[in-house]
């Protein structure tokens, strides 16, 4: 009877799905901040020195901002929402646009900010690493902000 065969097919398919589901989750390596930083380097340069009047440096201002709760939220929002000035960084004016960095989940944003805070911006107050959870909270808190809103935060949170 073909009824048996009809029953057997979903069983085989079901078993295959169960086998797949039982596989341990491997290959999900933690995001590599240095690799992600390559996209930032296209504008901010490999050393983070930036380009005068065009791309601000990722240096003393970054570390200063990362030492305060409001500044940390700002840094997450710069990456997740983008930023569009006017903006003054280390005494110099910028009036440019950084697009929101698409495709970075919370762990990836934390990884790239931690790479900047430890390898690129090396001067300033002690750097406390970002966690994915902190990034998630900050990202959600500014989910409807524009790049211009983010720029307006800068002075309020102690940037300059
Ligand atoms: C397409 C060019 C571009 C890319 C790519 C880019 N940025 Fe920016 N970034 C800018 C510009 C331009 C500004 C300043 C915007 C302005 O003039 O208002 C800025 C500002 C910033 C600031 C604010 C600095 C401060 O002291 O307040 C931070 C932090 C920052 N970027 C981090 C990053 C990180 C991290 C990445 C990579 C994930 C990145 N940027 C990728 C162009 C870029």
PDB file of C-alpha atoms and ligand atoms in Angstrom:
ATOM      1  CA  UNK A   1       0.000   0.000   0.000  1.00  0.00           C
ATOM      2  CA  UNK A   2       1.194   3.487  -0.760  1.00  0.00           C
ATOM      3  CA  UNK A   3      -0.187   4.760   2.551  1.00  0.00           C
ATOM      4  CA  UNK A   4       2.900   3.432   4.310  1.00  0.00           C
ATOM      5  CA  UNK A   5       5.225   5.248   1.917  1.00  0.00           C
ATOM      6  CA  UNK A   6       3.292   8.492   2.400  1.00  0.00           C
ATOM      7  CA  UNK A   7       3.796   8.138   6.129  1.00  0.00           C
ATOM      8  CA  UNK A   8       7.470   7.216   5.812  1.00  0.00           C
ATOM      9  CA  UNK A   9       8.493  10.343   3.881  1.00  0.00           C
ATOM     10  CA  UNK A  10       7.603  12.906   6.550  1.00  0.00           C
ATOM     11  CA  UNK A  11       9.223  10.630   9.126  1.00  0.00           C
ATOM     12  CA  UNK A  12      12.516  10.619   7.232  1.00  0.00           C
ATOM     13  CA  UNK A  13      12.338  14.390   6.730  1.00  0.00           C
ATOM     14  CA  UNK A  14      11.518  14.863  10.400  1.00  0.00           C
ATOM     15  CA  UNK A  15      14.477  12.733  11.432  1.00  0.00           C
ATOM     16  CA  UNK A  16      16.783  14.784   9.214  1.00  0.00           C
ATOM     17  CA  UNK A  17      15.588  18.002  10.814  1.00  0.00           C
ATOM     18  CA  UNK A  18      16.097  16.540  14.285  1.00  0.00           C
ATOM     19  CA  UNK A  19      19.622  15.494  13.315  1.00  0.00           C
ATOM     20  CA  UNK A  20      20.396  19.014  12.083  1.00  0.00           C
ATOM     21  CA  UNK A  21      18.938  20.589  15.201  1.00  0.00           C
ATOM     22  CA  UNK A  22      21.105  18.338  17.353  1.00  0.00           C
ATOM     23  CA  UNK A  23      24.319  19.639  15.754  1.00  0.00           C
ATOM     24  CA  UNK A  24      26.276  21.796  18.185  1.00  0.00           C
ATOM     25  CA  UNK A  25      26.452  25.456  17.108  1.00  0.00           C
ATOM     26  CA  UNK A  26      29.986  25.801  15.839  1.00  0.00           C
ATOM     27  CA  UNK A  27      31.599  28.248  13.458  1.00  0.00           C
ATOM     28  CA  UNK A  28      29.961  31.269  15.142  1.00  0.00           C
ATOM     29  CA  UNK A  29      33.293  32.904  15.966  1.00  0.00           C
ATOM     30  CA  UNK A  30      33.052  36.086  18.056  1.00  0.00           C
ATOM     31  CA  UNK A  31      33.185  39.211  15.878  1.00  0.00           C
ATOM     32  CA  UNK A  32      36.707  40.487  15.242  1.00  0.00           C
ATOM     33  CA  UNK A  33      36.955  44.201  16.040  1.00  0.00           C
ATOM     34  CA  UNK A  34      40.153  44.652  14.035  1.00  0.00           C
ATOM     35  CA  UNK A  35      38.504  43.257  10.901  1.00  0.00           C
ATOM     36  CA  UNK A  36      35.375  45.372  11.390  1.00  0.00           C
ATOM     37  CA  UNK A  37      37.576  48.443  11.927  1.00  0.00           C
ATOM     38  CA  UNK A  38      38.699  48.187   8.286  1.00  0.00           C
ATOM     39  CA  UNK A  39      35.409  49.753   7.250  1.00  0.00           C
ATOM     40  CA  UNK A  40      35.923  52.642   9.703  1.00  0.00           C
ATOM     41  CA  UNK A  41      39.499  53.077   8.470  1.00  0.00           C
ATOM     42  CA  UNK A  42      38.163  53.929   4.998  1.00  0.00           C
ATOM     43  CA  UNK A  43      37.272  57.321   6.473  1.00  0.00           C
ATOM     44  CA  UNK A  44      38.945  57.662   9.874  1.00  0.00           C
ATOM     45  CA  UNK A  45      42.231  56.159   8.506  1.00  0.00           C
ATOM     46  CA  UNK A  46      44.038  53.040   9.753  1.00  0.00           C
ATOM     47  CA  UNK A  47      45.645  54.874  12.674  1.00  0.00           C
ATOM     48  CA  UNK A  48      42.452  56.793  13.544  1.00  0.00           C
ATOM     49  CA  UNK A  49      44.146  60.117  12.923  1.00  0.00           C
ATOM     50  CA  UNK A  50      41.324  61.122  10.568  1.00  0.00           C
ATOM     51  CA  UNK A  51      41.444  63.742   7.809  1.00  0.00           C
ATOM     52  CA  UNK A  52      41.443  67.382   8.942  1.00  0.00           C
ATOM     53  CA  UNK A  53      38.060  69.108   8.494  1.00  0.00           C
ATOM     54  CA  UNK A  54      36.568  65.988   6.886  1.00  0.00           C
ATOM     55  CA  UNK A  55      36.849  62.877   9.091  1.00  0.00           C
ATOM     56  CA  UNK A  56      37.414  63.450  12.825  1.00  0.00           C
ATOM     57  CA  UNK A  57      40.143  61.547  14.665  1.00  0.00           C
ATOM     58  CA  UNK A  58      39.248  58.601  16.888  1.00  0.00           C
ATOM     59  CA  UNK A  59      41.521  59.542  19.752  1.00  0.00           C
ATOM     60  CA  UNK A  60      41.344  61.617  22.924  1.00  0.00           C
ATOM     61  CA  UNK A  61      37.700  62.612  22.425  1.00  0.00           C
ATOM     62  CA  UNK A  62      36.700  58.960  21.964  1.00  0.00           C
ATOM     63  CA  UNK A  63      38.389  57.918  25.206  1.00  0.00           C
ATOM     64  CA  UNK A  64      36.938  60.870  27.097  1.00  0.00           C
ATOM     65  CA  UNK A  65      33.448  60.021  25.847  1.00  0.00           C
ATOM     66  CA  UNK A  66      33.914  56.324  26.674  1.00  0.00           C
ATOM     67  CA  UNK A  67      34.630  57.228  30.308  1.00  0.00           C
ATOM     68  CA  UNK A  68      31.088  58.587  30.902  1.00  0.00           C
ATOM     69  CA  UNK A  69      27.714  56.802  30.630  1.00  0.00           C
ATOM     70  CA  UNK A  70      26.194  59.440  28.316  1.00  0.00           C
ATOM     71  CA  UNK A  71      29.314  59.437  26.160  1.00  0.00           C
ATOM     72  CA  UNK A  72      29.198  55.637  25.851  1.00  0.00           C
ATOM     73  CA  UNK A  73      25.584  55.820  24.668  1.00  0.00           C
ATOM     74  CA  UNK A  74      26.622  58.497  22.161  1.00  0.00           C
ATOM     75  CA  UNK A  75      29.444  56.310  20.782  1.00  0.00           C
ATOM     76  CA  UNK A  76      27.041  53.385  20.232  1.00  0.00           C
ATOM     77  CA  UNK A  77      24.535  55.688  18.525  1.00  0.00           C
ATOM     78  CA  UNK A  78      27.197  57.188  16.228  1.00  0.00           C
ATOM     79  CA  UNK A  79      27.800  53.678  14.887  1.00  0.00           C
ATOM     80  CA  UNK A  80      24.172  52.472  14.825  1.00  0.00           C
ATOM     81  CA  UNK A  81      22.431  55.715  13.694  1.00  0.00           C
ATOM     82  CA  UNK A  82      25.264  57.588  11.971  1.00  0.00           C
ATOM     83  CA  UNK A  83      26.112  61.213  12.684  1.00  0.00           C
ATOM     84  CA  UNK A  84      25.786  64.465  10.838  1.00  0.00           C
ATOM     85  CA  UNK A  85      27.179  67.647  12.379  1.00  0.00           C
ATOM     86  CA  UNK A  86      28.042  70.465  12.932  1.00  0.00           C
ATOM     87  CA  UNK A  87      30.407  68.797  15.367  1.00  0.00           C
ATOM     88  CA  UNK A  88      33.589  69.960  17.122  1.00  0.00           C
ATOM     89  CA  UNK A  89      36.190  67.272  17.853  1.00  0.00           C
ATOM     90  CA  UNK A  90      39.438  68.162  19.602  1.00  0.00           C
ATOM     91  CA  UNK A  91      38.728  71.820  18.938  1.00  0.00           C
ATOM     92  CA  UNK A  92      38.216  71.421  15.176  1.00  0.00           C
ATOM     93  CA  UNK A  93      34.875  71.800  13.360  1.00  0.00           C
ATOM     94  CA  UNK A  94      33.331  69.081  11.168  1.00  0.00           C
ATOM     95  CA  UNK A  95      30.204  69.356   9.100  1.00  0.00           C
ATOM     96  CA  UNK A  96      30.083  66.088   7.276  1.00  0.00           C
ATOM     97  CA  UNK A  97      28.001  62.906   7.302  1.00  0.00           C
ATOM     98  CA  UNK A  98      28.829  59.459   8.659  1.00  0.00           C
ATOM     99  CA  UNK A  99      26.264  56.899   7.495  1.00  0.00           C
ATOM    100  CA  UNK A 100      24.834  54.427  10.030  1.00  0.00           C
ATOM    101  CA  UNK A 101      27.012  51.324   9.924  1.00  0.00           C
ATOM    102  CA  UNK A 102      24.619  48.687   8.627  1.00  0.00           C
ATOM    103  CA  UNK A 103      24.924  44.992   9.298  1.00  0.00           C
ATOM    104  CA  UNK A 104      26.642  45.173  12.683  1.00  0.00           C
ATOM    105  CA  UNK A 105      24.820  43.330  15.476  1.00  0.00           C
ATOM    106  CA  UNK A 106      25.318  44.288  19.123  1.00  0.00           C
ATOM    107  CA  UNK A 107      28.350  42.020  19.556  1.00  0.00           C
ATOM    108  CA  UNK A 108      29.971  43.449  16.413  1.00  0.00           C
ATOM    109  CA  UNK A 109      29.398  47.052  17.540  1.00  0.00           C
ATOM    110  CA  UNK A 110      30.917  46.223  20.941  1.00  0.00           C
ATOM    111  CA  UNK A 111      33.881  44.520  19.235  1.00  0.00           C
ATOM    112  CA  UNK A 112      34.696  47.477  16.981  1.00  0.00           C
ATOM    113  CA  UNK A 113      34.274  50.059  19.764  1.00  0.00           C
ATOM    114  CA  UNK A 114      36.542  47.927  21.966  1.00  0.00           C
ATOM    115  CA  UNK A 115      39.112  47.722  19.176  1.00  0.00           C
ATOM    116  CA  UNK A 116      39.052  51.524  18.839  1.00  0.00           C
ATOM    117  CA  UNK A 117      39.222  52.020  22.626  1.00  0.00           C
ATOM    118  CA  UNK A 118      42.233  49.755  23.070  1.00  0.00           C
ATOM    119  CA  UNK A 119      44.217  49.917  19.780  1.00  0.00           C
ATOM    120  CA  UNK A 120      43.290  53.134  17.975  1.00  0.00           C
ATOM    121  CA  UNK A 121      42.437  55.683  20.679  1.00  0.00           C
ATOM    122  CA  UNK A 122      45.230  55.020  23.145  1.00  0.00           C
ATOM    123  CA  UNK A 123      45.428  58.371  24.969  1.00  0.00           C
ATOM    124  CA  UNK A 124      43.059  59.475  27.709  1.00  0.00           C
ATOM    125  CA  UNK A 125      41.140  58.012  30.633  1.00  0.00           C
ATOM    126  CA  UNK A 126      41.177  54.253  31.287  1.00  0.00           C
ATOM    127  CA  UNK A 127      38.985  52.378  28.803  1.00  0.00           C
ATOM    128  CA  UNK A 128      36.214  50.093  30.050  1.00  0.00           C
ATOM    129  CA  UNK A 129      35.114  47.573  27.385  1.00  0.00           C
ATOM    130  CA  UNK A 130      31.577  47.619  25.954  1.00  0.00           C
ATOM    131  CA  UNK A 131      29.396  44.507  26.300  1.00  0.00           C
ATOM    132  CA  UNK A 132      26.773  43.400  23.771  1.00  0.00           C
ATOM    133  CA  UNK A 133      24.094  44.053  26.399  1.00  0.00           C
ATOM    134  CA  UNK A 134      25.242  47.660  26.877  1.00  0.00           C
ATOM    135  CA  UNK A 135      25.221  48.174  23.100  1.00  0.00           C
ATOM    136  CA  UNK A 136      21.718  46.683  22.859  1.00  0.00           C
ATOM    137  CA  UNK A 137      20.321  49.039  25.502  1.00  0.00           C
ATOM    138  CA  UNK A 138      21.987  52.109  23.975  1.00  0.00           C
ATOM    139  CA  UNK A 139      20.940  51.154  20.442  1.00  0.00           C
ATOM    140  CA  UNK A 140      17.291  50.721  21.521  1.00  0.00           C
ATOM    141  CA  UNK A 141      17.315  54.028  23.422  1.00  0.00           C
ATOM    142  CA  UNK A 142      18.045  55.953  20.213  1.00  0.00           C
ATOM    143  CA  UNK A 143      16.263  53.797  17.655  1.00  0.00           C
ATOM    144  CA  UNK A 144      14.473  56.752  16.043  1.00  0.00           C
ATOM    145  CA  UNK A 145      17.312  59.290  16.222  1.00  0.00           C
ATOM    146  CA  UNK A 146      18.705  60.951  13.102  1.00  0.00           C
ATOM    147  CA  UNK A 147      22.406  61.590  12.533  1.00  0.00           C
ATOM    148  CA  UNK A 148      21.730  65.213  13.358  1.00  0.00           C
ATOM    149  CA  UNK A 149      20.124  64.264  16.702  1.00  0.00           C
ATOM    150  CA  UNK A 150      23.234  62.219  17.494  1.00  0.00           C
ATOM    151  CA  UNK A 151      25.515  65.164  16.679  1.00  0.00           C
ATOM    152  CA  UNK A 152      23.518  67.367  19.054  1.00  0.00           C
ATOM    153  CA  UNK A 153      24.213  64.882  21.865  1.00  0.00           C
ATOM    154  CA  UNK A 154      27.956  65.356  21.507  1.00  0.00           C
ATOM    155  CA  UNK A 155      28.420  68.539  23.496  1.00  0.00           C
ATOM    156  CA  UNK A 156      25.795  67.563  26.083  1.00  0.00           C
ATOM    157  CA  UNK A 157      27.696  64.376  26.938  1.00  0.00           C
ATOM    158  CA  UNK A 158      31.042  66.131  27.312  1.00  0.00           C
ATOM    159  CA  UNK A 159      32.552  65.762  23.851  1.00  0.00           C
ATOM    160  CA  UNK A 160      34.570  68.547  22.329  1.00  0.00           C
TER     161      UNK A 160
HETATM  162  C1  LIG B   1      32.007  57.050   5.134  1.00  0.00           C
HETATM  163  C2  LIG B   1      32.949  57.561   6.103  1.00  0.00           C
HETATM  164  C3  LIG B   1      32.880  56.999   7.516  1.00  0.00           C
HETATM  165  C4  LIG B   1      32.880  55.685   7.929  1.00  0.00           C
HETATM  166  C5  LIG B   1      32.899  54.432   7.080  1.00  0.00           C
HETATM  167  C6  LIG B   1      32.871  55.716   9.376  1.00  0.00           C
HETATM  168  N1  LIG B   1      32.850  57.004   9.821  1.00  0.00           N
HETATM  169 FE1  LIG B   1      32.798  57.628  11.749  1.00  0.00          FE
HETATM  170  N2  LIG B   1      32.604  59.547  11.160  1.00  0.00           N
HETATM  171  C7  LIG B   1      32.623  59.979   9.849  1.00  0.00           C
HETATM  172  C8  LIG B   1      32.360  61.401   9.803  1.00  0.00           C
HETATM  173  C9  LIG B   1      32.290  62.256   8.550  1.00  0.00           C
HETATM  174  C10 LIG B   1      32.169  61.811  11.147  1.00  0.00           C
HETATM  175  C11 LIG B   1      31.852  63.234  11.611  1.00  0.00           C
HETATM  176  C12 LIG B   1      30.456  63.617  11.160  1.00  0.00           C
HETATM  177  C13 LIG B   1      30.228  65.119  11.118  1.00  0.00           C
HETATM  178  O1  LIG B   1      31.033  65.831  10.527  1.00  0.00           O
HETATM  179  O2  LIG B   1      29.200  65.532  11.665  1.00  0.00           O
HETATM  180  C14 LIG B   1      32.347  60.618  11.984  1.00  0.00           C
HETATM  181  C15 LIG B   1      32.294  60.616  13.363  1.00  0.00           C
HETATM  182  C16 LIG B   1      32.562  59.501  14.152  1.00  0.00           C
HETATM  183  C17 LIG B   1      32.646  59.517  15.592  1.00  0.00           C
HETATM  184  C18 LIG B   1      32.438  60.717  16.515  1.00  0.00           C
HETATM  185  C19 LIG B   1      33.798  61.167  17.021  1.00  0.00           C
HETATM  186  C20 LIG B   1      33.714  62.065  18.222  1.00  0.00           C
HETATM  187  O3  LIG B   1      34.793  62.323  18.815  1.00  0.00           O
HETATM  188  O4  LIG B   1      32.612  62.502  18.612  1.00  0.00           O
HETATM  189  C21 LIG B   1      32.929  58.245  15.988  1.00  0.00           C
HETATM  190  C22 LIG B   1      33.086  57.732  17.402  1.00  0.00           C
HETATM  191  C23 LIG B   1      33.023  57.436  14.786  1.00  0.00           C
HETATM  192  N3  LIG B   1      32.803  58.246  13.685  1.00  0.00           N
HETATM  193  C24 LIG B   1      33.330  56.084  14.782  1.00  0.00           C
HETATM  194  C25 LIG B   1      33.283  55.277  13.631  1.00  0.00           C
HETATM  195  C26 LIG B   1      33.423  53.841  13.651  1.00  0.00           C
HETATM  196  C27 LIG B   1      33.707  53.018  14.899  1.00  0.00           C
HETATM  197  C28 LIG B   1      33.281  53.423  12.373  1.00  0.00           C
HETATM  198  C29 LIG B   1      33.310  52.010  11.851  1.00  0.00           C
HETATM  199  C30 LIG B   1      32.385  51.064  12.425  1.00  0.00           C
HETATM  200  C31 LIG B   1      33.077  54.608  11.549  1.00  0.00           C
HETATM  201  N4  LIG B   1      33.088  55.706  12.353  1.00  0.00           N
HETATM  202  C32 LIG B   1      32.904  54.580  10.165  1.00  0.00           C
HETATM  203  C33 LIG B   1      32.833  59.201   8.733  1.00  0.00           C
HETATM  204  C34 LIG B   1      32.852  57.817   8.710  1.00  0.00           C
END
